[in-house]
PDB file of C-alpha atoms in Angstrom:
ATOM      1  CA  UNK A 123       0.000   0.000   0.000  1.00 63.00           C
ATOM      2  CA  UNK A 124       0.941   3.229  -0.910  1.00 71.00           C
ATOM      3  CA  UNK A 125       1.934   5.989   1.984  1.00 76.00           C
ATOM      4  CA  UNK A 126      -1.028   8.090   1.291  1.00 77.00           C
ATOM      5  CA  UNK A 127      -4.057   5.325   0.616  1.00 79.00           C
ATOM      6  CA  UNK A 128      -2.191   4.115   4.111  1.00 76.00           C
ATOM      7  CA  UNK A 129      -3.247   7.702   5.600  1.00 76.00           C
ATOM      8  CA  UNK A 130      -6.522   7.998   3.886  1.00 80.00           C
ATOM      9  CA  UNK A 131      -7.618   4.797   5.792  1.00 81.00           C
ATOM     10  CA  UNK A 132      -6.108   5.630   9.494  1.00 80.00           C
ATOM     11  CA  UNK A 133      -7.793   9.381   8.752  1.00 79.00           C
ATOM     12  CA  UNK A 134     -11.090   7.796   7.937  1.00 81.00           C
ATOM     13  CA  UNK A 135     -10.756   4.882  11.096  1.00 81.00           C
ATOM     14  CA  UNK A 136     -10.155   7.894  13.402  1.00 77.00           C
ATOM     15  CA  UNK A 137     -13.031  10.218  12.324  1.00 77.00           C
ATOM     16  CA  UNK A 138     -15.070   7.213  12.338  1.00 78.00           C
ATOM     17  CA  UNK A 139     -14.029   6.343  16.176  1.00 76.00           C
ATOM     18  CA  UNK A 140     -14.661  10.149  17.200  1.00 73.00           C
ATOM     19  CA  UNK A 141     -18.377   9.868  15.697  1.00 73.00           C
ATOM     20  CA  UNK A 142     -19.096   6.795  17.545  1.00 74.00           C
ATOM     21  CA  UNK A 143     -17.598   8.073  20.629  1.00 68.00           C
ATOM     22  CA  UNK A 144     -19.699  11.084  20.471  1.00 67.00           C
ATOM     23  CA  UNK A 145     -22.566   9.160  19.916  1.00 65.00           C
ATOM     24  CA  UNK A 146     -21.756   7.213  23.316  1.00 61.00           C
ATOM     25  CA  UNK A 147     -21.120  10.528  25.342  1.00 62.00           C
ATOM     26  CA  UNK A 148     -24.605  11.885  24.340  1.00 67.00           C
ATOM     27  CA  UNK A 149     -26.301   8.802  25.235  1.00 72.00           C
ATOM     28  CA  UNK A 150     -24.402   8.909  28.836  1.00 77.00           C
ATOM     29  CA  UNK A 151     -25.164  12.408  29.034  1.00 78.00           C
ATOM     30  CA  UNK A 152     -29.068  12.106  28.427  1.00 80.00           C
ATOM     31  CA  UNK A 153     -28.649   9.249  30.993  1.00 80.00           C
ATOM     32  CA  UNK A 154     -27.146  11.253  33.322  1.00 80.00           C
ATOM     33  CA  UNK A 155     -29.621  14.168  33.047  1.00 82.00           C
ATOM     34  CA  UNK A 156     -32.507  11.698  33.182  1.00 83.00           C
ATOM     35  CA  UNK A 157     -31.370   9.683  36.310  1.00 86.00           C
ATOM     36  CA  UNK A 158     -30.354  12.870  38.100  1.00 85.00           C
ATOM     37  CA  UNK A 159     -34.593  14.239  37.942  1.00 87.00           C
ATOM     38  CA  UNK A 160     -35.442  10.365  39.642  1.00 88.00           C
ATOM     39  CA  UNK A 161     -32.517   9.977  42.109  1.00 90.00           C
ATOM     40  CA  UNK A 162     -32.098  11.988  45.501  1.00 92.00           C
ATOM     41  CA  UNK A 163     -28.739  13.130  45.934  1.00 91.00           C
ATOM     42  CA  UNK A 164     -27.762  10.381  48.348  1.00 93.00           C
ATOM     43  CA  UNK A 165     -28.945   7.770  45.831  1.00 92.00           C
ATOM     44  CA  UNK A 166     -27.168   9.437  42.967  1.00 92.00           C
ATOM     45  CA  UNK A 167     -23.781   9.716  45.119  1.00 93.00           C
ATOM     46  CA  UNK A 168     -24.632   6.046  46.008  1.00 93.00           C
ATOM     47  CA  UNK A 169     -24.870   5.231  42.300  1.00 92.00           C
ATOM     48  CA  UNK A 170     -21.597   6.481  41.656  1.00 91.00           C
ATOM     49  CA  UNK A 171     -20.006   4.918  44.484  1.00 93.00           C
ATOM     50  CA  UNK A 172     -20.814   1.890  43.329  1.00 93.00           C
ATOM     51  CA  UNK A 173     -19.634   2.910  39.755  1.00 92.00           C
ATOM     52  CA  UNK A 174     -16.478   3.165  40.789  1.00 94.00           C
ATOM     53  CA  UNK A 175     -16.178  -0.489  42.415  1.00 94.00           C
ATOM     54  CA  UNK A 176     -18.491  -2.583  40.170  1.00 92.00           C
ATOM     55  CA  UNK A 177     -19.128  -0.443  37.110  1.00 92.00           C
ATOM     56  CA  UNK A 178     -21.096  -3.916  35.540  1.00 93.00           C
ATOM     57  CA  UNK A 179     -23.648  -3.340  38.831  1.00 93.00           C
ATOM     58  CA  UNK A 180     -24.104   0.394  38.646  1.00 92.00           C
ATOM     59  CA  UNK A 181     -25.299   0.108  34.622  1.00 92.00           C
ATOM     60  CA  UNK A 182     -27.695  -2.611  35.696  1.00 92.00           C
ATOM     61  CA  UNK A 183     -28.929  -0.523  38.557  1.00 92.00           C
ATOM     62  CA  UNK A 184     -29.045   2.534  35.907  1.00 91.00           C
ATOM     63  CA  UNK A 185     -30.960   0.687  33.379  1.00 91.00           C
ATOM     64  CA  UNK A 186     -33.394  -0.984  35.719  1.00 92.00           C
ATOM     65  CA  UNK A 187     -34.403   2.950  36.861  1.00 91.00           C
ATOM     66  CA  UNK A 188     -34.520   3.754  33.489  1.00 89.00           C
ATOM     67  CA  UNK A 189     -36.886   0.585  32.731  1.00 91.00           C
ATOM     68  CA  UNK A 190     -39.206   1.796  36.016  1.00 89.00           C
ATOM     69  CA  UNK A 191     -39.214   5.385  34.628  1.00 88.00           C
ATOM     70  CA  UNK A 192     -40.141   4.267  31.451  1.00 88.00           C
ATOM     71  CA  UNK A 193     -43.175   1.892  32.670  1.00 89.00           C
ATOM     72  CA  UNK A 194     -44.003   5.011  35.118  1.00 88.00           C
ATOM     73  CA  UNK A 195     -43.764   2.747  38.092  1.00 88.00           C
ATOM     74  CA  UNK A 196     -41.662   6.050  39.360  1.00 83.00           C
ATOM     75  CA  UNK A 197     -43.995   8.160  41.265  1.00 88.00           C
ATOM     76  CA  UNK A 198     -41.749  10.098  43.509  1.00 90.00           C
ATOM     77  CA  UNK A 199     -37.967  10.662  43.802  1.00 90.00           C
ATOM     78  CA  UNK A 200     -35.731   7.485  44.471  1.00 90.00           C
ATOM     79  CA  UNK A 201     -34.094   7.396  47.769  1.00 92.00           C
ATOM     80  CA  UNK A 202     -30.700   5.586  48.682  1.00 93.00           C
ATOM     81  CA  UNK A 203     -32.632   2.852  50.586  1.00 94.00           C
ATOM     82  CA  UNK A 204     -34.246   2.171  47.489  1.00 93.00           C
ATOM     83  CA  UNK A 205     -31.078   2.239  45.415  1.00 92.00           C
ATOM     84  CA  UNK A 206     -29.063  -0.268  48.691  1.00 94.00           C
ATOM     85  CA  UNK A 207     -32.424  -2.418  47.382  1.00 95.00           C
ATOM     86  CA  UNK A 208     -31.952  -2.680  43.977  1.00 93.00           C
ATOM     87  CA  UNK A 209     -28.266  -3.498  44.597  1.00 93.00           C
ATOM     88  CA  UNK A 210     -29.295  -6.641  47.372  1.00 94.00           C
ATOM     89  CA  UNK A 211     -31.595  -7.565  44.519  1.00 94.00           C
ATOM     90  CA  UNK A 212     -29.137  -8.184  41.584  1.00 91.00           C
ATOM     91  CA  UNK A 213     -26.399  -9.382  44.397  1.00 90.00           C
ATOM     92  CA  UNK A 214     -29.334 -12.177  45.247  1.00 92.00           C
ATOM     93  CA  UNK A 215     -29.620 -12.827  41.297  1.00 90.00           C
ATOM     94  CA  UNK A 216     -26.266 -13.004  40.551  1.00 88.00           C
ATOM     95  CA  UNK A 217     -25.375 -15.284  43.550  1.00 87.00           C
ATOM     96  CA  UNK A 218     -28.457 -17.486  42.508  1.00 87.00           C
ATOM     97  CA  UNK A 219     -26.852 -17.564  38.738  1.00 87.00           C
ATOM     98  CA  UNK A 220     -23.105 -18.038  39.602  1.00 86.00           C
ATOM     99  CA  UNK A 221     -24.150 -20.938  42.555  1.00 82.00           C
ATOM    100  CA  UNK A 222     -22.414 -23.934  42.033  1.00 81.00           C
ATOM    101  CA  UNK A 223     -24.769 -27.562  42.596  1.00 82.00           C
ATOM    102  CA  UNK A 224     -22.799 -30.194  43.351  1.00 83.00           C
ATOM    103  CA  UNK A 225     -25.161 -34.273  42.619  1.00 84.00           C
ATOM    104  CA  UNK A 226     -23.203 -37.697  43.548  1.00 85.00           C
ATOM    105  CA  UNK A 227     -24.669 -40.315  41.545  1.00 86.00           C
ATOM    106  CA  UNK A 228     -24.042 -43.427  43.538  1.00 84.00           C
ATOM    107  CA  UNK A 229     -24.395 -46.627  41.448  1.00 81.00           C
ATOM    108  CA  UNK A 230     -26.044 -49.549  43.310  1.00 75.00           C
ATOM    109  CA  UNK A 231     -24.134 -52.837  44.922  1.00 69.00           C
ATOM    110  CA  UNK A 232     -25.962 -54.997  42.254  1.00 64.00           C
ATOM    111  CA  UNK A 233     -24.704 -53.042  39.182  1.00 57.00           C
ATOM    112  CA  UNK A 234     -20.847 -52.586  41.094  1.00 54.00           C
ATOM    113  CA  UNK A 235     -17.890 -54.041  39.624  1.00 55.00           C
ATOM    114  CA  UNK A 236     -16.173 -55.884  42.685  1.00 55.00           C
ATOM    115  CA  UNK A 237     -12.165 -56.545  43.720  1.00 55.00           C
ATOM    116  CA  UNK A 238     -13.077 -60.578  43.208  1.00 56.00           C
ATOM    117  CA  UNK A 239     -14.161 -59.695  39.582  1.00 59.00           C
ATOM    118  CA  UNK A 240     -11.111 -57.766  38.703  1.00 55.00           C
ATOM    119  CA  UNK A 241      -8.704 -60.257  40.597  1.00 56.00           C
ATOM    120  CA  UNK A 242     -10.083 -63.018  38.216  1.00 58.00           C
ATOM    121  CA  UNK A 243      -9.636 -60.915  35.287  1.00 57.00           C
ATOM    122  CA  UNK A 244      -6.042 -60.028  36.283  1.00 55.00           C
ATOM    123  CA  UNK A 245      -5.474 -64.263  36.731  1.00 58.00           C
ATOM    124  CA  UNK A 246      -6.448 -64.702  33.439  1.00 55.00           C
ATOM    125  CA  UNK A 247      -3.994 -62.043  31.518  1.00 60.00           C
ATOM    126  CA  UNK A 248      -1.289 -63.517  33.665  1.00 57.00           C
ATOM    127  CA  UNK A 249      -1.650 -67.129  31.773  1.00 59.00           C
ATOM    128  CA  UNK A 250      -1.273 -65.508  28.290  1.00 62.00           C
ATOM    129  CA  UNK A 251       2.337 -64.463  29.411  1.00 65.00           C
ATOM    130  CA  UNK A 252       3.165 -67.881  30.924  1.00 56.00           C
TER     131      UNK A 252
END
């Protein structure tokens, strides 16, 4: 490739990564501005508390608001309990997702290969060497 079809394409990558980037910042921003008419102070410094820990949990905290504002299930301004809530709730979901079950099948004496089965077995492969 020539030098300049070389800088044509990185130009054109770049520009292209500002656009989307923009595109991301006004969708934070109109999240922001949205979330801060719901949220009481103490919830909103709550939020971003936890944003700075588990940035995963704060989102899904964000966009469940967002979902209850939406629905208009919001009738008055969210408070930190109800934000400490929201959090025990996904913590409860994610715990019941990640939880780890454990099942012994035990097979039955009937079905059980013994230590007099494989001692006869091991009698006979000892003749074929004799």
């Amino acid at each position: 490739m020539d030098d300049a079809e070389l800088q044509a394409i990185r130009a054109a990558r770049l520009q292209e990564l500002q656009k989307n980037a923009g595109q991301k910042g006004g969708e934070e921003q109109t999240l922001n501005a949205a979330l801060g008419q719901v949220l009481e102070p103490s919830a909103r410094e709550r939020l971003s508390r936890v944003n700075m820990v588990r940035p995963d949990r704060a989102r899904a905290v964000e966009q469940y608001i967002m979902r209850l504002v939406q629905s208009g299930q919001v009738r008055q301004k969210i408070q930190e309990d109800d934000v400490v809530q929201i959090l025990n709730g996904l913590a409860r979901d994610e715990a019941k997702r990640n939880e780890t079950k454990i099942v012994f099948s035990r097979r039955d004496k009937s079905s059980s290969y013994t230590a007099s089965q494989a001692d006869n077995e091991d009698e006979d492969e000892d003749d074929f060497f004799d």
